[in-house]
PDB file of C-alpha atoms and ligand atoms in Angstrom:
ATOM      1  CA  UNK A 949       0.000   0.000   0.000  1.00 90.00           C
ATOM      2  CA  UNK A 950       1.261   3.458  -0.857  1.00 94.00           C
ATOM      3  CA  UNK A 951      -0.311   6.756   0.110  1.00 96.00           C
ATOM      4  CA  UNK A 952       0.189   9.857  -2.037  1.00 97.00           C
ATOM      5  CA  UNK A 953      -0.635  13.189  -0.449  1.00 97.00           C
ATOM      6  CA  UNK A 954       0.612  15.327  -3.342  1.00 98.00           C
ATOM      7  CA  UNK A 955       0.397  15.017  -7.111  1.00 98.00           C
ATOM      8  CA  UNK A 956       4.194  14.878  -7.255  1.00 98.00           C
ATOM      9  CA  UNK A 957       4.207  11.876  -4.918  1.00 98.00           C
ATOM     10  CA  UNK A 958       1.557  10.152  -7.016  1.00 98.00           C
ATOM     11  CA  UNK A 959       3.578  10.783 -10.187  1.00 98.00           C
ATOM     12  CA  UNK A 960       6.592   9.267  -8.423  1.00 98.00           C
ATOM     13  CA  UNK A 961       4.606   6.114  -7.603  1.00 98.00           C
ATOM     14  CA  UNK A 962       3.383   5.866 -11.206  1.00 98.00           C
ATOM     15  CA  UNK A 963       6.898   6.393 -12.592  1.00 96.00           C
ATOM     16  CA  UNK A 964       8.386   3.644 -10.426  1.00 95.00           C
ATOM     17  CA  UNK A 965       5.472   1.281 -11.180  1.00 97.00           C
ATOM     18  CA  UNK A 966       4.248   1.159  -7.573  1.00 97.00           C
ATOM     19  CA  UNK A 967       0.945   2.107  -9.224  1.00 97.00           C
ATOM     20  CA  UNK A 968       0.668   0.380 -12.593  1.00 98.00           C
ATOM     21  CA  UNK A 969      -1.667  -1.480 -14.923  1.00 97.00           C
ATOM     22  CA  UNK A 970      -3.913   0.429 -17.309  1.00 97.00           C
ATOM     23  CA  UNK A 971      -7.166   0.445 -15.282  1.00 98.00           C
ATOM     24  CA  UNK A 972      -5.322   1.319 -12.051  1.00 98.00           C
ATOM     25  CA  UNK A 973      -3.618   4.165 -13.903  1.00 98.00           C
ATOM     26  CA  UNK A 974      -7.021   5.421 -15.056  1.00 98.00           C
ATOM     27  CA  UNK A 975      -8.304   5.573 -11.497  1.00 98.00           C
ATOM     28  CA  UNK A 976      -5.024   7.059 -10.265  1.00 98.00           C
ATOM     29  CA  UNK A 977      -5.157   9.777 -12.920  1.00 98.00           C
ATOM     30  CA  UNK A 978      -8.643  10.800 -11.819  1.00 98.00           C
ATOM     31  CA  UNK A 979      -7.625  10.617  -8.150  1.00 98.00           C
ATOM     32  CA  UNK A 980      -4.614  12.808  -8.898  1.00 98.00           C
ATOM     33  CA  UNK A 981      -6.829  15.531 -10.326  1.00 98.00           C
ATOM     34  CA  UNK A 982      -9.146  15.150  -7.315  1.00 98.00           C
ATOM     35  CA  UNK A 983      -6.134  15.474  -5.001  1.00 98.00           C
ATOM     36  CA  UNK A 984      -5.082  18.700  -6.719  1.00 98.00           C
ATOM     37  CA  UNK A 985      -8.640  20.031  -6.406  1.00 98.00           C
ATOM     38  CA  UNK A 986      -8.750  19.269  -2.675  1.00 98.00           C
ATOM     39  CA  UNK A 987      -5.385  20.984  -2.234  1.00 98.00           C
ATOM     40  CA  UNK A 988      -6.645  24.049  -4.107  1.00 98.00           C
ATOM     41  CA  UNK A 989      -4.091  23.589  -6.887  1.00 98.00           C
ATOM     42  CA  UNK A 990      -4.372  24.175 -10.629  1.00 98.00           C
ATOM     43  CA  UNK A 991      -6.122  20.994 -11.745  1.00 98.00           C
ATOM     44  CA  UNK A 992      -5.328  21.470 -15.445  1.00 98.00           C
ATOM     45  CA  UNK A 993      -1.613  21.712 -14.639  1.00 98.00           C
ATOM     46  CA  UNK A 994      -1.857  18.651 -12.380  1.00 98.00           C
ATOM     47  CA  UNK A 995      -3.602  16.739 -15.153  1.00 98.00           C
ATOM     48  CA  UNK A 996      -0.863  17.603 -17.645  1.00 98.00           C
ATOM     49  CA  UNK A 997       1.866  16.439 -15.250  1.00 98.00           C
ATOM     50  CA  UNK A 998       0.015  13.201 -14.513  1.00 98.00           C
ATOM     51  CA  UNK A 999      -0.543  12.425 -18.201  1.00 97.00           C
ATOM     52  CA  UNK A1000       3.160  12.891 -18.929  1.00 96.00           C
ATOM     53  CA  UNK A1001       4.279  10.242 -16.405  1.00 97.00           C
ATOM     54  CA  UNK A1002       3.449   7.275 -18.664  1.00 97.00           C
ATOM     55  CA  UNK A1003       2.431   7.836 -22.284  1.00 95.00           C
ATOM     56  CA  UNK A1004       1.268   4.432 -23.528  1.00 97.00           C
ATOM     57  CA  UNK A1005      -1.661   3.450 -21.275  1.00 95.00           C
ATOM     58  CA  UNK A1006      -4.518   5.583 -22.588  1.00 97.00           C
ATOM     59  CA  UNK A1007      -6.496   4.944 -19.400  1.00 98.00           C
ATOM     60  CA  UNK A1008      -4.261   7.406 -17.536  1.00 98.00           C
ATOM     61  CA  UNK A1009      -5.166  10.306 -19.842  1.00 98.00           C
ATOM     62  CA  UNK A1010      -8.772   9.077 -19.916  1.00 98.00           C
ATOM     63  CA  UNK A1011      -9.035   9.160 -16.105  1.00 98.00           C
ATOM     64  CA  UNK A1012      -7.408  12.595 -15.922  1.00 98.00           C
ATOM     65  CA  UNK A1013      -9.779  13.998 -18.569  1.00 98.00           C
ATOM     66  CA  UNK A1014     -12.846  12.486 -16.902  1.00 98.00           C
ATOM     67  CA  UNK A1015     -12.009  14.196 -13.608  1.00 98.00           C
ATOM     68  CA  UNK A1016     -11.031  17.461 -15.305  1.00 98.00           C
ATOM     69  CA  UNK A1017     -14.346  17.702 -17.120  1.00 98.00           C
ATOM     70  CA  UNK A1018     -16.459  16.802 -14.089  1.00 98.00           C
ATOM     71  CA  UNK A1019     -18.176  19.415 -11.918  1.00 97.00           C
ATOM     72  CA  UNK A1020     -16.834  17.612  -8.857  1.00 98.00           C
ATOM     73  CA  UNK A1021     -13.477  15.879  -9.583  1.00 98.00           C
ATOM     74  CA  UNK A1022     -13.505  14.080  -6.224  1.00 98.00           C
ATOM     75  CA  UNK A1023     -16.937  12.540  -6.775  1.00 98.00           C
ATOM     76  CA  UNK A1024     -15.975  11.617 -10.330  1.00 98.00           C
ATOM     77  CA  UNK A1025     -12.739   9.941  -9.228  1.00 98.00           C
ATOM     78  CA  UNK A1026     -14.597   7.898  -6.620  1.00 98.00           C
ATOM     79  CA  UNK A1027     -17.271   6.981  -9.171  1.00 98.00           C
ATOM     80  CA  UNK A1028     -14.674   5.853 -11.728  1.00 98.00           C
ATOM     81  CA  UNK A1029     -12.896   3.735  -9.123  1.00 98.00           C
ATOM     82  CA  UNK A1030     -16.092   1.956  -8.054  1.00 98.00           C
ATOM     83  CA  UNK A1031     -17.153   1.563 -11.689  1.00 98.00           C
ATOM     84  CA  UNK A1032     -13.825  -0.039 -12.621  1.00 98.00           C
ATOM     85  CA  UNK A1033     -14.507  -3.051 -10.414  1.00 98.00           C
ATOM     86  CA  UNK A1034     -17.979  -3.567 -11.897  1.00 98.00           C
ATOM     87  CA  UNK A1035     -16.641  -3.287 -15.442  1.00 98.00           C
ATOM     88  CA  UNK A1036     -13.870  -5.778 -14.736  1.00 98.00           C
ATOM     89  CA  UNK A1037     -16.348  -8.242 -13.287  1.00 98.00           C
ATOM     90  CA  UNK A1038     -18.432  -7.872 -16.455  1.00 98.00           C
ATOM     91  CA  UNK A1039     -15.303  -8.520 -18.555  1.00 98.00           C
ATOM     92  CA  UNK A1040     -14.824 -11.659 -16.493  1.00 98.00           C
ATOM     93  CA  UNK A1041     -18.394 -12.850 -17.086  1.00 98.00           C
ATOM     94  CA  UNK A1042     -18.158 -12.276 -20.851  1.00 98.00           C
ATOM     95  CA  UNK A1043     -14.737 -13.885 -21.162  1.00 98.00           C
ATOM     96  CA  UNK A1044     -15.203 -16.891 -18.895  1.00 98.00           C
ATOM     97  CA  UNK A1045     -16.994 -18.818 -21.655  1.00 97.00           C
ATOM     98  CA  UNK A1046     -13.833 -18.711 -23.778  1.00 98.00           C
ATOM     99  CA  UNK A1047     -12.102 -21.020 -21.319  1.00 98.00           C
ATOM    100  CA  UNK A1048     -13.145 -24.640 -21.827  1.00 98.00           C
ATOM    101  CA  UNK A1049     -12.822 -27.211 -19.054  1.00 98.00           C
ATOM    102  CA  UNK A1050      -9.258 -28.438 -18.715  1.00 98.00           C
ATOM    103  CA  UNK A1051      -7.757 -25.420 -20.507  1.00 98.00           C
ATOM    104  CA  UNK A1052      -4.131 -24.536 -20.066  1.00 98.00           C
ATOM    105  CA  UNK A1053      -4.146 -20.735 -20.294  1.00 99.00           C
ATOM    106  CA  UNK A1054      -1.012 -18.677 -20.823  1.00 99.00           C
ATOM    107  CA  UNK A1055      -0.903 -15.049 -19.714  1.00 98.00           C
ATOM    108  CA  UNK A1056       1.682 -12.286 -19.789  1.00 98.00           C
ATOM    109  CA  UNK A1057       2.510  -9.417 -17.443  1.00 98.00           C
ATOM    110  CA  UNK A1058      -0.046  -8.762 -14.689  1.00 98.00           C
ATOM    111  CA  UNK A1059      -3.715  -7.996 -15.226  1.00 98.00           C
ATOM    112  CA  UNK A1060      -5.208  -8.894 -11.865  1.00 98.00           C
ATOM    113  CA  UNK A1061      -6.898  -6.954  -9.083  1.00 98.00           C
ATOM    114  CA  UNK A1062      -3.714  -5.053  -8.251  1.00 98.00           C
ATOM    115  CA  UNK A1063      -3.491  -3.727 -11.828  1.00 98.00           C
ATOM    116  CA  UNK A1064      -7.015  -2.357 -11.532  1.00 98.00           C
ATOM    117  CA  UNK A1065      -9.159  -1.062  -8.705  1.00 98.00           C
ATOM    118  CA  UNK A1066     -10.277  -4.644  -8.250  1.00 97.00           C
ATOM    119  CA  UNK A1067     -10.935  -8.052  -9.857  1.00 98.00           C
ATOM    120  CA  UNK A1068      -8.735  -7.684 -12.961  1.00 98.00           C
ATOM    121  CA  UNK A1069      -9.112  -7.906 -16.745  1.00 98.00           C
ATOM    122  CA  UNK A1070      -7.408 -10.928 -18.357  1.00 98.00           C
ATOM    123  CA  UNK A1071      -6.718 -12.404 -14.921  1.00 98.00           C
ATOM    124  CA  UNK A1072     -10.294 -11.462 -13.994  1.00 98.00           C
ATOM    125  CA  UNK A1073     -11.526 -13.646 -16.871  1.00 98.00           C
ATOM    126  CA  UNK A1074      -9.430 -16.541 -15.572  1.00 98.00           C
ATOM    127  CA  UNK A1075     -10.691 -15.919 -12.041  1.00 98.00           C
ATOM    128  CA  UNK A1076     -14.341 -15.774 -13.113  1.00 98.00           C
ATOM    129  CA  UNK A1077     -14.019 -19.019 -15.056  1.00 98.00           C
ATOM    130  CA  UNK A1078     -12.293 -20.710 -12.112  1.00 98.00           C
ATOM    131  CA  UNK A1079     -14.875 -19.510  -9.595  1.00 98.00           C
ATOM    132  CA  UNK A1080     -17.652 -20.760 -11.903  1.00 98.00           C
ATOM    133  CA  UNK A1081     -16.136 -24.224 -11.532  1.00 98.00           C
ATOM    134  CA  UNK A1082     -14.079 -24.489 -14.741  1.00 98.00           C
ATOM    135  CA  UNK A1083     -11.076 -26.731 -14.269  1.00 98.00           C
ATOM    136  CA  UNK A1084      -8.083 -24.786 -15.650  1.00 98.00           C
ATOM    137  CA  UNK A1085      -4.430 -24.058 -15.089  1.00 98.00           C
ATOM    138  CA  UNK A1086      -2.282 -21.062 -15.914  1.00 99.00           C
ATOM    139  CA  UNK A1087       1.170 -20.663 -17.421  1.00 99.00           C
ATOM    140  CA  UNK A1088       2.525 -17.418 -15.964  1.00 98.00           C
ATOM    141  CA  UNK A1089       5.123 -15.580 -18.053  1.00 98.00           C
ATOM    142  CA  UNK A1090       7.636 -14.055 -15.653  1.00 98.00           C
ATOM    143  CA  UNK A1091       7.600 -10.869 -17.818  1.00 98.00           C
ATOM    144  CA  UNK A1092      11.085  -9.464 -18.103  1.00 97.00           C
ATOM    145  CA  UNK A1093      12.478  -7.064 -17.134  1.00 97.00           C
ATOM    146  CA  UNK A1094      10.189  -5.990 -14.250  1.00 95.00           C
ATOM    147  CA  UNK A1095       8.829  -9.474 -13.569  1.00 97.00           C
ATOM    148  CA  UNK A1096       5.203  -8.434 -13.097  1.00 98.00           C
ATOM    149  CA  UNK A1097       4.250 -12.050 -13.824  1.00 98.00           C
ATOM    150  CA  UNK A1098       6.581 -13.562 -11.257  1.00 98.00           C
ATOM    151  CA  UNK A1099       5.936 -10.904  -8.623  1.00 97.00           C
ATOM    152  CA  UNK A1100       2.234 -10.185  -9.028  1.00 98.00           C
ATOM    153  CA  UNK A1101       0.391 -12.660 -11.283  1.00 98.00           C
ATOM    154  CA  UNK A1102       1.911 -15.674  -9.547  1.00 98.00           C
ATOM    155  CA  UNK A1103       0.995 -14.180  -6.162  1.00 98.00           C
ATOM    156  CA  UNK A1104      -2.601 -13.347  -7.079  1.00 98.00           C
ATOM    157  CA  UNK A1105      -3.193 -16.794  -8.572  1.00 98.00           C
ATOM    158  CA  UNK A1106      -1.738 -18.372  -5.454  1.00 98.00           C
ATOM    159  CA  UNK A1107      -4.052 -16.265  -3.247  1.00 98.00           C
ATOM    160  CA  UNK A1108      -7.015 -17.403  -5.379  1.00 98.00           C
ATOM    161  CA  UNK A1109      -5.957 -21.064  -5.235  1.00 98.00           C
ATOM    162  CA  UNK A1110      -5.767 -21.312  -9.040  1.00 98.00           C
ATOM    163  CA  UNK A1111      -3.197 -23.851 -10.337  1.00 98.00           C
ATOM    164  CA  UNK A1112      -0.350 -21.844 -11.887  1.00 98.00           C
ATOM    165  CA  UNK A1113       3.158 -22.506 -13.149  1.00 98.00           C
ATOM    166  CA  UNK A1114       5.716 -19.756 -13.582  1.00 98.00           C
ATOM    167  CA  UNK A1115       7.824 -19.897 -16.747  1.00 98.00           C
ATOM    168  CA  UNK A1116      10.506 -17.758 -18.337  1.00 98.00           C
ATOM    169  CA  UNK A1117       9.036 -15.674 -21.163  1.00 98.00           C
ATOM    170  CA  UNK A1118      11.261 -17.430 -23.666  1.00 98.00           C
ATOM    171  CA  UNK A1119       9.609 -20.801 -22.908  1.00 98.00           C
ATOM    172  CA  UNK A1120       6.231 -19.887 -24.435  1.00 98.00           C
ATOM    173  CA  UNK A1121       7.163 -21.179 -27.897  1.00 98.00           C
ATOM    174  CA  UNK A1122       8.347 -24.472 -26.495  1.00 98.00           C
ATOM    175  CA  UNK A1123       5.121 -24.888 -24.492  1.00 98.00           C
ATOM    176  CA  UNK A1124       3.029 -24.244 -27.572  1.00 98.00           C
ATOM    177  CA  UNK A1125       5.100 -26.614 -29.703  1.00 98.00           C
ATOM    178  CA  UNK A1126       4.611 -29.395 -27.164  1.00 98.00           C
ATOM    179  CA  UNK A1127       0.831 -28.838 -27.223  1.00 98.00           C
ATOM    180  CA  UNK A1128       0.617 -27.512 -23.676  1.00 98.00           C
ATOM    181  CA  UNK A1129      -1.190 -24.201 -24.316  1.00 98.00           C
ATOM    182  CA  UNK A1130      -4.888 -24.008 -25.259  1.00 98.00           C
ATOM    183  CA  UNK A1131      -5.325 -20.249 -25.307  1.00 98.00           C
ATOM    184  CA  UNK A1132      -3.528 -17.017 -24.474  1.00 98.00           C
ATOM    185  CA  UNK A1133      -5.263 -14.090 -22.829  1.00 98.00           C
ATOM    186  CA  UNK A1134      -3.580 -10.780 -22.045  1.00 99.00           C
ATOM    187  CA  UNK A1135      -4.545  -7.228 -21.112  1.00 98.00           C
ATOM    188  CA  UNK A1136      -3.880  -4.014 -23.004  1.00 98.00           C
ATOM    189  CA  UNK A1137      -2.604  -0.492 -22.452  1.00 98.00           C
ATOM    190  CA  UNK A1138      -4.097   1.040 -25.582  1.00 98.00           C
ATOM    191  CA  UNK A1139      -6.135  -0.416 -28.421  1.00 98.00           C
ATOM    192  CA  UNK A1140      -6.051   1.695 -31.579  1.00 97.00           C
ATOM    193  CA  UNK A1141      -9.084   2.311 -33.784  1.00 96.00           C
ATOM    194  CA  UNK A1142      -7.998  -0.453 -36.169  1.00 96.00           C
ATOM    195  CA  UNK A1143      -7.637  -2.947 -33.304  1.00 97.00           C
ATOM    196  CA  UNK A1144      -3.841  -2.935 -32.948  1.00 98.00           C
ATOM    197  CA  UNK A1145      -2.958  -3.580 -29.294  1.00 98.00           C
ATOM    198  CA  UNK A1146      -0.196  -2.004 -27.221  1.00 98.00           C
ATOM    199  CA  UNK A1147       0.636  -4.187 -24.227  1.00 98.00           C
ATOM    200  CA  UNK A1148       3.630  -5.246 -22.166  1.00 98.00           C
ATOM    201  CA  UNK A1149       6.763  -5.976 -24.175  1.00 98.00           C
ATOM    202  CA  UNK A1150       6.709  -9.635 -25.193  1.00 98.00           C
ATOM    203  CA  UNK A1151       3.003  -9.702 -26.054  1.00 98.00           C
ATOM    204  CA  UNK A1152       3.593  -9.390 -29.801  1.00 98.00           C
ATOM    205  CA  UNK A1153       5.832 -12.427 -29.979  1.00 98.00           C
ATOM    206  CA  UNK A1154       3.207 -14.445 -28.094  1.00 98.00           C
ATOM    207  CA  UNK A1155       0.586 -13.428 -30.669  1.00 98.00           C
ATOM    208  CA  UNK A1156       2.872 -14.452 -33.523  1.00 98.00           C
ATOM    209  CA  UNK A1157       3.535 -17.790 -31.834  1.00 98.00           C
ATOM    210  CA  UNK A1158      -0.207 -18.296 -31.323  1.00 98.00           C
ATOM    211  CA  UNK A1159      -0.791 -17.663 -35.014  1.00 98.00           C
ATOM    212  CA  UNK A1160       1.872 -20.209 -35.947  1.00 98.00           C
ATOM    213  CA  UNK A1161       0.411 -22.835 -33.618  1.00 98.00           C
ATOM    214  CA  UNK A1162      -3.294 -22.032 -34.306  1.00 98.00           C
ATOM    215  CA  UNK A1163      -3.892 -21.097 -30.666  1.00 98.00           C
ATOM    216  CA  UNK A1164      -6.490 -18.357 -29.971  1.00 98.00           C
ATOM    217  CA  UNK A1165      -5.014 -15.091 -28.708  1.00 98.00           C
ATOM    218  CA  UNK A1166      -7.489 -12.912 -26.750  1.00 98.00           C
ATOM    219  CA  UNK A1167      -7.183  -9.387 -25.392  1.00 98.00           C
ATOM    220  CA  UNK A1168      -9.268  -8.404 -22.343  1.00 98.00           C
ATOM    221  CA  UNK A1169      -9.721  -4.703 -21.617  1.00 98.00           C
ATOM    222  CA  UNK A1170     -12.360  -2.199 -20.553  1.00 98.00           C
ATOM    223  CA  UNK A1171     -13.746   0.202 -23.162  1.00 97.00           C
ATOM    224  CA  UNK A1172     -11.600   2.939 -21.580  1.00 96.00           C
ATOM    225  CA  UNK A1173      -8.548   1.204 -23.082  1.00 97.00           C
ATOM    226  CA  UNK A1174      -9.914   1.556 -26.625  1.00 97.00           C
ATOM    227  CA  UNK A1175      -8.662   4.758 -28.203  1.00 96.00           C
ATOM    228  CA  UNK A1176     -10.633   5.848 -31.273  1.00 95.00           C
ATOM    229  CA  UNK A1177      -8.366   8.905 -31.594  1.00 95.00           C
ATOM    230  CA  UNK A1178      -5.358   6.728 -32.427  1.00 97.00           C
ATOM    231  CA  UNK A1179      -5.701   5.292 -35.914  1.00 96.00           C
ATOM    232  CA  UNK A1180      -3.333   2.351 -35.644  1.00 97.00           C
ATOM    233  CA  UNK A1181      -0.516   0.789 -33.708  1.00 98.00           C
ATOM    234  CA  UNK A1182       2.164   2.799 -35.488  1.00 98.00           C
ATOM    235  CA  UNK A1183       0.635   5.953 -33.979  1.00 98.00           C
ATOM    236  CA  UNK A1184       0.882   4.666 -30.401  1.00 98.00           C
ATOM    237  CA  UNK A1185       3.685   6.187 -28.346  1.00 97.00           C
ATOM    238  CA  UNK A1186       5.650   3.348 -26.809  1.00 98.00           C
ATOM    239  CA  UNK A1187       7.248   4.223 -23.478  1.00 97.00           C
ATOM    240  CA  UNK A1188      10.977   3.632 -23.318  1.00 98.00           C
ATOM    241  CA  UNK A1189      12.296   3.069 -19.822  1.00 97.00           C
ATOM    242  CA  UNK A1190      15.739   3.234 -18.284  1.00 96.00           C
ATOM    243  CA  UNK A1191      18.345   0.821 -19.651  1.00 97.00           C
ATOM    244  CA  UNK A1192      19.212   0.029 -16.011  1.00 96.00           C
ATOM    245  CA  UNK A1193      16.107  -2.153 -15.812  1.00 96.00           C
ATOM    246  CA  UNK A1194      17.722  -4.462 -18.379  1.00 97.00           C
ATOM    247  CA  UNK A1195      21.376  -4.248 -17.381  1.00 98.00           C
ATOM    248  CA  UNK A1196      20.643  -4.821 -13.682  1.00 97.00           C
ATOM    249  CA  UNK A1197      18.578  -7.372 -11.795  1.00 92.00           C
ATOM    250  CA  UNK A1198      17.076  -6.521  -8.392  1.00 87.00           C
ATOM    251  CA  UNK A1199      19.567  -3.678  -8.083  1.00 89.00           C
ATOM    252  CA  UNK A1200      22.574  -5.844  -8.978  1.00 96.00           C
ATOM    253  CA  UNK A1201      24.459  -5.042 -12.168  1.00 97.00           C
ATOM    254  CA  UNK A1202      24.495  -8.130 -14.429  1.00 96.00           C
ATOM    255  CA  UNK A1203      25.650  -6.728 -17.789  1.00 98.00           C
ATOM    256  CA  UNK A1204      29.128  -5.327 -18.448  1.00 98.00           C
ATOM    257  CA  UNK A1205      29.545  -1.636 -17.716  1.00 96.00           C
ATOM    258  CA  UNK A1206      29.192   0.468 -20.838  1.00 96.00           C
ATOM    259  CA  UNK A1207      27.097  -2.018 -22.821  1.00 98.00           C
ATOM    260  CA  UNK A1208      24.237  -0.463 -24.784  1.00 97.00           C
ATOM    261  CA  UNK A1209      20.720  -1.570 -23.778  1.00 98.00           C
ATOM    262  CA  UNK A1210      17.272  -0.696 -25.106  1.00 98.00           C
ATOM    263  CA  UNK A1211      14.189  -1.008 -22.897  1.00 98.00           C
ATOM    264  CA  UNK A1212      10.852  -0.594 -24.663  1.00 98.00           C
ATOM    265  CA  UNK A1213       8.122  -1.124 -22.070  1.00 98.00           C
ATOM    266  CA  UNK A1214       5.456  -2.136 -24.588  1.00 98.00           C
ATOM    267  CA  UNK A1215       5.025  -3.604 -28.050  1.00 98.00           C
ATOM    268  CA  UNK A1216       2.191  -3.507 -30.558  1.00 98.00           C
ATOM    269  CA  UNK A1217       0.289  -6.589 -31.693  1.00 98.00           C
ATOM    270  CA  UNK A1218      -1.455  -6.216 -35.063  1.00 98.00           C
ATOM    271  CA  UNK A1219      -5.229  -6.605 -34.979  1.00 98.00           C
ATOM    272  CA  UNK A1220      -5.007  -9.497 -37.440  1.00 98.00           C
ATOM    273  CA  UNK A1221      -3.472 -11.671 -34.711  1.00 98.00           C
ATOM    274  CA  UNK A1222      -6.252 -11.024 -32.163  1.00 98.00           C
ATOM    275  CA  UNK A1223      -9.008 -13.669 -31.997  1.00 98.00           C
ATOM    276  CA  UNK A1224     -11.272 -11.434 -29.912  1.00 98.00           C
ATOM    277  CA  UNK A1225     -11.527  -8.401 -27.643  1.00 98.00           C
ATOM    278  CA  UNK A1226     -13.127  -9.204 -24.296  1.00 98.00           C
ATOM    279  CA  UNK A1227     -14.855  -6.113 -22.913  1.00 98.00           C
ATOM    280  CA  UNK A1228     -17.532  -5.283 -20.347  1.00 98.00           C
ATOM    281  CA  UNK A1229     -20.007  -5.161 -23.247  1.00 96.00           C
ATOM    282  CA  UNK A1230     -19.150  -8.578 -24.657  1.00 97.00           C
ATOM    283  CA  UNK A1231     -16.543 -10.369 -26.776  1.00 98.00           C
ATOM    284  CA  UNK A1232     -15.957  -8.759 -30.171  1.00 97.00           C
ATOM    285  CA  UNK A1233     -13.980 -10.007 -33.189  1.00 93.00           C
ATOM    286  CA  UNK A1234     -12.969  -6.404 -33.939  1.00 92.00           C
ATOM    287  CA  UNK A1235     -12.892  -3.258 -31.770  1.00 89.00           C
ATOM    288  CA  UNK A1236     -16.388  -2.341 -30.563  1.00 84.00           C
ATOM    289  CA  UNK A1237     -17.904   1.035 -31.361  1.00 67.00           C
ATOM    290  CA  UNK A1238     -17.601   3.698 -28.701  1.00 55.00           C
ATOM    291  CA  UNK A1239     -20.219   6.147 -27.525  1.00 44.00           C
TER     292      UNK A1239
HETATM  293  O1  LIG B2495       4.383  -1.449 -17.359  1.00 86.28           O
HETATM  294  P1  LIG B2495       3.135  -1.978 -16.738  1.00 86.28           P
HETATM  295  O2  LIG B2495       3.386  -2.973 -15.664  1.00 86.28           O
HETATM  296  O3  LIG B2495       2.200  -0.872 -16.299  1.00 86.28           O
HETATM  297  O4  LIG B2495       2.390  -2.755 -17.932  1.00 86.28           O
HETATM  298  C1  LIG B2495       1.119  -3.280 -17.685  1.00 86.28           C
HETATM  299  C2  LIG B2495       0.584  -4.083 -18.793  1.00 86.28           C
HETATM  300  O5  LIG B2495       1.166  -4.181 -19.852  1.00 86.28           O
HETATM  301  C3  LIG B2495      -0.752  -4.722 -18.579  1.00 86.28           C
HETATM  302  O6  LIG B2495      -0.880  -5.873 -19.367  1.00 86.28           O
HETATM  303  C4  LIG B2495      -1.883  -3.743 -18.960  1.00 86.28           C
HETATM  304  O7  LIG B2495      -1.707  -2.492 -18.356  1.00 86.28           O
HETATM  305  C5  LIG B2495      -3.217  -4.272 -18.572  1.00 86.28           C
HETATM  306  S1  LIG B2495      -3.500  -4.210 -16.793  1.00 86.28           S
HETATM  307  C6  LIG B2495      -5.049  -4.841 -16.549  1.00 86.28           C
END
């Protein structure tokens, strides 16, 4: 648990990934504007600073804009937070039917309750299916370099009592080749108008592998992650993070000093590789229309 009492503190938590995951960022963005309002600060300036902390997850800008355009930013932030849980549970109900009994599901990064206000998106689908009595098991990608899978997904699945096995990201192809994966379901940080999906680095290669092995690849996300203003994946700004996250592990330098390293936090999966978009309104073969 972290407590931010200033917008600067909140931005610090977002920048260091203490607060992360697209839906959680949406709620945090709205809460940040509410915090500025309570403190009597310039809410437009606060919103601009918040939006700049992480560019890829559209939910952050969405949450900021929702609070900025509300008569009462505090009430709006609280409403969005409560609404997030209900929407995620609806995503779970719509997606649960995609998971047949006995399925071995592979997921990437972390899309559970801690990445949202509650319940989760892709992990929420898995949870809903499990709690409805579907026998299933989960392959958990560790998700280099921050290890959201190893640190968060594995923990949440353990708390829920769902059978899960942690694997190195690079093992996904081998698991598919040996016939041990029935479907892949991941979350998203931004879905462009044409259906291209920005999500945690490593997602794209999973989608390509799924295509090769004829395994369905699903994306679960609330409608707030769909961005009609962004035409396609090439127009999505992909956050680049510090090279230290790749050259070091848990604070210990593992690569030679002076080596070049590139650390893109997200990649873009073309819409053609997505079997379906699981939203709170249903499962769609292409991006749903927005109001
Ligand atoms: O860099 P992160 O940890 O914020 O990346 C998160 C992801 O890529 C998630 O898959 C996405 O935000 C969906 S969270 C329900």
